[in-house]
CSV table of C-alpha atoms in Angstrom, one decimal:
chain,number,residue,atom,x,y,z
A,1,VAL,CA,-12.8,-5.4,-30.0
A,2,PRO,CA,-15.0,-8.5,-30.3
A,3,MET,CA,-16.6,-9.1,-33.6
A,4,GLY,CA,-20.0,-10.6,-34.6
A,5,CYS,CA,-21.3,-13.3,-32.2
A,6,CYS,CA,-18.2,-13.3,-29.9
A,7,ARG,CA,-18.5,-11.7,-26.5
A,8,ARG,CA,-16.0,-10.1,-24.2
A,9,SER,CA,-15.1,-12.4,-21.3
A,10,VAL,CA,-12.4,-13.4,-18.9
A,11,GLU,CA,-11.2,-16.1,-21.4
A,12,SER,CA,-8.8,-15.4,-24.2
A,13,LEU,CA,-10.8,-14.6,-27.4
A,14,TYR,CA,-9.4,-14.8,-30.9
A,15,GLU,CA,-11.0,-12.1,-33.1
A,16,TRP,CA,-10.2,-14.1,-36.3
A,17,ALA,CA,-12.4,-16.9,-35.0
A,18,CYS,CA,-15.6,-14.9,-35.8
A,19,SER,CA,-15.0,-15.2,-39.5
A,20,VAL,CA,-15.2,-19.0,-39.2
A,21,HIS,CA,-16.8,-19.7,-35.9
A,22,CYS,CA,-16.5,-18.6,-32.3
A,23,ALA,CA,-13.6,-20.1,-30.5
A,24,VAL,CA,-12.8,-19.4,-26.8
A,25,LEU,CA,-9.8,-20.7,-25.1
A,26,VAL,CA,-9.8,-20.9,-21.4
A,27,VAL,CA,-6.2,-20.5,-20.4
A,28,GLU,CA,-6.7,-21.9,-16.9
A,29,ASN,CA,-8.1,-25.2,-18.5
A,30,SER,CA,-5.3,-27.7,-18.8
A,31,GLU,CA,-7.1,-29.4,-21.7
A,32,HIS,CA,-6.7,-26.3,-23.9
A,33,CYS,CA,-3.2,-25.2,-23.0
A,34,ASP,CA,-0.3,-25.6,-20.7
A,35,PHE,CA,-0.4,-22.1,-19.3
A,36,THR,CA,-1.1,-23.0,-15.7
A,37,LYS,CA,1.7,-25.6,-15.7
A,38,LEU,CA,4.1,-23.2,-17.3
A,39,ARG,CA,3.2,-20.4,-14.9
A,40,ASN,CA,3.5,-22.6,-11.8
A,41,MET,CA,6.9,-24.0,-13.0
A,42,LEU,CA,8.2,-20.5,-13.7
A,43,ILE,CA,7.1,-19.2,-10.4
A,44,ARG,CA,8.5,-22.1,-8.5
A,45,THR,CA,11.9,-22.0,-10.2
A,46,HIS,CA,12.2,-18.2,-10.2
A,47,MET,CA,10.7,-17.3,-6.8
A,48,GLN,CA,14.0,-16.7,-5.1
A,49,ASP,CA,15.1,-14.5,-8.0
A,50,LEU,CA,12.0,-12.5,-7.6
A,51,LYS,CA,12.6,-12.1,-3.9
A,52,ASP,CA,16.2,-11.1,-4.5
A,53,VAL,CA,15.3,-8.5,-7.1
A,54,THR,CA,12.7,-7.1,-4.8
A,55,GLN,CA,15.1,-6.9,-1.9
A,56,ASP,CA,18.1,-5.7,-3.8
A,57,SER,CA,16.6,-3.2,-6.2
A,58,HIS,CA,13.2,-2.1,-5.0
A,59,TYR,CA,13.8,-2.0,-1.2
A,60,GLU,CA,17.3,-0.6,-1.5
A,61,SER,CA,16.0,2.1,-3.8
A,62,PHE,CA,13.3,3.0,-1.3
A,63,ARG,CA,15.7,2.9,1.6
A,64,LEU,CA,18.2,5.1,-0.2
A,65,THR,CA,15.5,7.8,-1.0
A,66,ARG,CA,14.3,7.8,2.6
A,67,LEU,CA,17.8,8.2,3.9
A,68,ARG,CA,18.5,11.0,1.5
A,69,LYS,CA,15.3,12.8,2.6
A,70,ALA,CA,16.2,12.3,6.3
A,71,SER,CA,19.7,13.7,5.8
A,72,ALA,CA,18.4,16.6,3.7
A,73,THR,CA,16.0,17.6,6.5
A,74,ARG,CA,18.8,17.4,9.1
A,75,GLU,CA,21.0,19.7,7.0
A,76,GLN,CA,18.1,22.1,6.6
A,77,GLU,CA,17.6,22.4,10.4
A,78,VAL,CA,18.8,25.9,11.3
A,79,LEU,CA,20.8,26.1,14.5
A,80,SER,CA,20.0,29.1,16.7
A,81,PRO,CA,22.8,31.2,18.3
A,82,ASP,CA,22.7,29.0,21.4
A,83,GLY,CA,23.4,25.9,19.3
A,84,MET,CA,19.9,24.4,19.6
A,85,SER,CA,17.9,23.2,16.6
A,86,ASP,CA,14.3,24.2,16.1
A,87,ALA,CA,13.0,20.9,17.5
A,88,ASP,CA,15.3,21.1,20.5
A,89,ARG,CA,14.1,24.6,21.3
A,90,LYS,CA,10.5,23.7,21.0
A,91,LEU,CA,11.1,20.7,23.3
A,92,ALA,CA,12.8,22.9,25.9
A,93,GLU,CA,9.9,25.4,25.7
A,94,LYS,CA,7.3,22.6,26.3
A,95,GLU,CA,9.3,21.3,29.2
A,96,ALA,CA,9.5,24.8,30.8
A,97,GLU,CA,5.8,25.1,30.3
A,98,LEU,CA,5.1,21.8,32.0
A,99,GLU,CA,7.3,22.8,34.9
A,100,LYS,CA,5.4,26.0,35.3
A,101,MET,CA,2.1,24.2,35.3
A,102,ARG,CA,3.4,21.7,37.9
A,103,LYS,CA,4.4,24.6,40.2
A,104,MET,CA,0.9,26.2,39.7
A,105,MET,CA,-0.7,22.9,40.6
A,106,ALA,CA,1.4,22.6,43.8
A,107,MET,CA,0.5,26.1,44.8
A,108,MET,CA,-3.2,25.4,44.2
A,109,GLN,CA,-3.0,22.3,46.3
A,110,GLN,CA,-1.4,24.2,49.2
A,111,GLN,CA,-4.1,26.8,49.0
A,112,LEU,CA,-6.8,24.1,49.1
A,113,GLN,CA,-5.2,22.4,52.1
A,114,GLN,CA,-4.9,25.7,54.0
A,115,GLN,CA,-8.6,26.4,53.3
A,116,HIS,CA,-9.6,23.0,54.6
A,117,GLN,CA,-7.5,23.4,57.8
A,118,VAL,CA,-9.2,26.7,58.7
């Protein structure tokens, strides 16, 4: 919590400074501190380590949980007596429905052609 005349800002603010005078250090200013130089050096030297850690731990952890979920859903699929899963049965029903509709369309086209010929 800022004290006295000091105000809250983006800069680093030392609370003890209000007892003497207000002092604000801008960490991005290289005249005040070496923070930017240190940050840039650490990022440059450790960037590959950051990438490796991200790949090895975070991505692999994500991938493992997704694979476990996928295998769990496959195990939960109940097979019907004919050996088909729920998804396969729904797909077969949709295909049968499409075939039925195709036959109806063909019949309707034949009827229209017969009507035009008469």
